[in-house]
Amino acid sequence: MPVELTRRTHFAASHRLHSPHLSDEENRRIYGACNNPYGHGHNYYMEVTVEGDPDPSTGMIINLTELDDIIDNELVKRVDHHHFNYDVPFTKDVIPTVENLVVAFWSVLAPRLTRVRLKRIRLWESENNSAAYSGPPQTSQAADRE
Amino acid sequence: MPVELTRRTHFAASHRLHSPHLSDEENRRIYGACNNPYGHGHNYYMEVTVEGDPDPSTGMIINLTELDDIIDNELVKRVDHHHFNYDVPFTKDVIPTVENLVVAFWSVLAPRLTRVRLKRIRLWESENNSAAYSGPPQTSQAADRE
Amino acid sequence: MPVELTRRTHFAASHRLHSPHLSDEENRRIYGACNNPYGHGHNYYMEVTVEGDPDPSTGMIINLTELDDIIDNELVKRVDHHHFNYDVPFTKDVIPTVENLVVAFWSVLAPRLTRVRLKRIRLWESENNSAAYSGPPQTSQAADRE
Amino acid sequence: MPVELTRRTHFAASHRLHSPHLSDEENRRIYGACNNPYGHGHNYYMEVTVEGDPDPSTGMIINLTELDDIIDNELVKRVDHHHFNYDVPFTKDVIPTVENLVVAFWSVLAPRLTRVRLKRIRLWESENNSAAYSGPPQTSQAADRE
Amino acid sequence: MPVELTRRTHFAASHRLHSPHLSDEENRRIYGACNNPYGHGHNYYMEVTVEGDPDPSTGMIINLTELDDIIDNELVKRVDHHHFNYDVPFTKDVIPTVENLVVAFWSVLAPRLTRVRLKRIRLWESENNSAAYSGPPQTSQAADRE
Amino acid sequence: MPVELTRRTHFAASHRLHSPHLSDEENRRIYGACNNPYGHGHNYYMEVTVEGDPDPSTGMIINLTELDDIIDNELVKRVDHHHFNYDVPFTKDVIPTVENLVVAFWSVLAPRLTRVRLKRIRLWESENNSAAYSGPPQTSQAADRE
């Protein structure tokens, strides 16, 4: 069994829940106050979990400095103090629910974590509400790793 | 892989650990202060995790408003500010350990969450003590979903 | 010495730090990413502290139900899921720093808390950043109460 | 200015809000679910703050071991896993609101903390609700210390 | 499906990250400030998760008193207020990264938890950094239990 | 009444409680495990509270960027991942109890916070244990500000 390492990071951002597939009235009924036109925001907490075997010479799965650099440069700097609907390239075409965000974040981070296995991303938009994702359906070879 | 959505809710309740299968002396020895006759209580935190694929037109697995209504009406309102041993119909015949409570809660919630898959319920009775349950043994068909 | 009672509530909102007294360049230099044009948001936690002597017949300084109604109706409902710069009447003409917000909130709440003494409002915009305010300079009579 | 030292402790207890000065109907109207006949409970967190000058030979205002012994023996052991209305001698004649409890706790702890100055007791009955007390009106000599 | 029971405990300890397989310069480059010669420390939080079926006569998977005794005597007392590099027998020959510590802790606890199945140990060295381990590769028989 | 602004920061450090004014036996008796020869450590959380009137042109008492620079450069960088007894110049001659540390930290920070009034430093060495300090006795002129 590999060891899991989880790193929690934080950013603040804005979003508005509004679907182009729905009428304005449906948007208001389904999303309620989350559909308010000027948007609202959250302190998001993101937990990135990687897994692997500790390197015998360092005791580490991955150097936290390296993991932090990837998380910060690829993700946090691009969303922190931004508005998911307007100025984040990889979320502006997505309805920024916490479910959709965690999938979008996986797509950004997974290709960058090449030397360690990305296991799960959990995203909290409040202390009462979070989503977690473990990646797209895997090929049988990849599934064997489970 | 589906997306998990976790909703945390809170309620305050009382309980007393006392088993009808044990003598008074055994009850005191096994449960200690938890067997005190007048009971004691906790601020319980419950995490309900559902999983599924986000609906492309809304970005949601389930509308949080709908999920909250189910959790509140079926469970929280029936236990909040109540005593598990005396005035909660679905726990008064159960020894209200955190293990038994989480199984009892599953029995109440699972049948109501028909449009989304209930994945796990975690119940905290203190910040140092929790139980989690993922449902009764499943048929092979259901197990395939894992 | 009176007893203090503190009630914590939560709301999510957006803001953008931008001063009309400064040039665009100064705004960017002083506020950094907080000046990003589309704004960002937070999960705000507000602690309202009132003080007084418990009523001997009820044991309460003020009924929490009544206090909650005032806090919710006068303040939380007007800011939750809103943008401080655009659609909150009592903050849209204020630079919405946490310092200015807590003073604006005092102005809204203090006149409504007539049956109990408002002691302090603390507002957290993140778990690392908060402001607290205890009201405007008081007359000597009021100051005596300190 | 002296240094303040704050020790947080935890206990679980039950209570029911019911006033002997009120009719049953008034009790239900004023206390709502807190008046439910079987009571309910909380995980209480208590912060005891003492102040003084650190002893130059030890660097301590008071040895935490000694402070813990006083808090545990005089207070925590007498309320933990108990019901404030029935089996706690110093609260059973009090309506156990958080305001009244914090005053009752002061009366128990203050006389035992003779070698250090008790500054404040704060009692949390939930993460959103707390009361704080700094003792009864003091003589002018004591007030000078403020 | 069995029920999981998780117990969180706390201890304070020191460590220094320094690998005997690396040069001093490599140690400084890889571990940064964690390689400072005098070490540094953390408030560690450990979550021990066991699983099983609640005993019908007690409602418990394992008596928390028994579980606490094992965790405290076998592990917490041996690390609390100690330095992992110098005076903890089962970690002094290990580079005390959080990944290696959680594996070492498994080796200590697993053999003592004979009447209940150890499911997972999670160790937090800060609120932003944790590792989790579910044991060494299992034989097919043991794997069946999954 | 001025507005208070509180900034929370974090660092990890080691210490050993050992007084040169006491015999080895007294040290062991008074400090217990905190006197263990290799020391132990904590995740310290420090809350720095400043107060003043928000600048009308910026809405800020002090720019958080400036406040963070002072706190980080003057204090956090000098203690983070260090051992208070050995490699922190301003604490190595002090018994590093939380009471003494908070006074030592005041001495370092207060002279650097010249454009804003330092109100209070609170230092947590665990979630159950903190000290707070508001500075040395002030002249009557300064005391008037209270």
PDB file of C-alpha atoms in Angstrom, chain E residues 38-92:
ATOM      1  CA  TYR E  38      18.786  22.305  16.150  1.00  0.00           C
ATOM      2  CA  GLY E  39      15.542  20.981  14.681  1.00  0.00           C
ATOM      3  CA  HIS E  40      12.045  22.352  15.001  1.00  0.00           C
ATOM      4  CA  GLY E  41       8.733  20.896  16.122  1.00  0.00           C
ATOM      5  CA  HIS E  42       5.054  20.511  15.572  1.00  0.00           C
ATOM      6  CA  ASN E  43       1.762  19.862  17.273  1.00  0.00           C
ATOM      7  CA  TYR E  44       1.011  16.557  15.599  1.00  0.00           C
ATOM      8  CA  TYR E  45      -2.543  15.278  15.271  1.00  0.00           C
ATOM      9  CA  MET E  46      -2.980  11.583  14.613  1.00  0.00           C
ATOM     10  CA  GLU E  47      -6.199   9.942  13.440  1.00  0.00           C
ATOM     11  CA  VAL E  48      -6.392   6.200  13.989  1.00  0.00           C
ATOM     12  CA  THR E  49      -9.212   4.505  12.078  1.00  0.00           C
ATOM     13  CA  VAL E  50     -10.368   1.006  12.932  1.00  0.00           C
ATOM     14  CA  GLU E  51     -13.241  -0.873  11.374  1.00  0.00           C
ATOM     15  CA  GLY E  52     -15.529  -3.724  12.284  1.00  0.00           C
ATOM     16  CA  ASP E  53     -19.087  -4.601  13.129  1.00  0.00           C
ATOM     17  CA  PRO E  54     -20.560  -3.129  16.304  1.00  0.00           C
ATOM     18  CA  ASP E  55     -20.956  -5.738  19.059  1.00  0.00           C
ATOM     19  CA  PRO E  56     -24.744  -6.152  19.460  1.00  0.00           C
ATOM     20  CA  SER E  57     -24.526  -6.227  23.255  1.00  0.00           C
ATOM     21  CA  THR E  58     -22.519  -2.994  23.569  1.00  0.00           C
ATOM     22  CA  GLY E  59     -23.015  -1.142  20.288  1.00  0.00           C
ATOM     23  CA  MET E  60     -19.250  -0.697  20.044  1.00  0.00           C
ATOM     24  CA  ILE E  61     -16.602  -1.926  17.602  1.00  0.00           C
ATOM     25  CA  ILE E  62     -14.079  -1.515  20.379  1.00  0.00           C
ATOM     26  CA  ASN E  63     -14.386   0.234  23.709  1.00  0.00           C
ATOM     27  CA  LEU E  64     -12.846   3.699  23.265  1.00  0.00           C
ATOM     28  CA  THR E  65     -11.217   3.289  26.652  1.00  0.00           C
ATOM     29  CA  GLU E  66      -9.376   0.212  25.402  1.00  0.00           C
ATOM     30  CA  LEU E  67      -8.485   1.871  22.094  1.00  0.00           C
ATOM     31  CA  ASP E  68      -7.197   4.964  23.906  1.00  0.00           C
ATOM     32  CA  ASP E  69      -5.090   2.843  26.231  1.00  0.00           C
ATOM     33  CA  ILE E  70      -3.413   1.144  23.285  1.00  0.00           C
ATOM     34  CA  ILE E  71      -2.823   4.372  21.373  1.00  0.00           C
ATOM     35  CA  ASP E  72      -1.543   6.192  24.434  1.00  0.00           C
ATOM     36  CA  ASN E  73       0.662   3.493  25.873  1.00  0.00           C
ATOM     37  CA  GLU E  74       2.096   2.106  22.641  1.00  0.00           C
ATOM     38  CA  LEU E  75       2.521   5.349  20.782  1.00  0.00           C
ATOM     39  CA  VAL E  76       1.621   8.750  22.247  1.00  0.00           C
ATOM     40  CA  LYS E  77       3.553   8.408  25.510  1.00  0.00           C
ATOM     41  CA  ARG E  78       6.645   7.358  23.582  1.00  0.00           C
ATOM     42  CA  VAL E  79       6.651  10.355  21.230  1.00  0.00           C
ATOM     43  CA  ASP E  80       4.961  13.185  23.139  1.00  0.00           C
ATOM     44  CA  HIS E  81       7.489  15.867  24.148  1.00  0.00           C
ATOM     45  CA  HIS E  82      10.260  13.869  22.485  1.00  0.00           C
ATOM     46  CA  HIS E  83      12.617  14.394  19.538  1.00  0.00           C
ATOM     47  CA  PHE E  84      12.060  11.860  16.741  1.00  0.00           C
ATOM     48  CA  ASN E  85      15.738  11.858  15.774  1.00  0.00           C
ATOM     49  CA  TYR E  86      17.171  11.237  19.228  1.00  0.00           C
ATOM     50  CA  ASP E  87      14.943   9.721  21.876  1.00  0.00           C
ATOM     51  CA  VAL E  88      12.224   7.709  20.157  1.00  0.00           C
ATOM     52  CA  PRO E  89      13.501   4.142  19.605  1.00  0.00           C
ATOM     53  CA  PHE E  90      11.281   3.351  16.625  1.00  0.00           C
ATOM     54  CA  THR E  91      11.949   6.578  14.683  1.00  0.00           C
ATOM     55  CA  LYS E  92      15.545   7.487  15.451  1.00  0.00           C
TER      56      LYS E  92
END
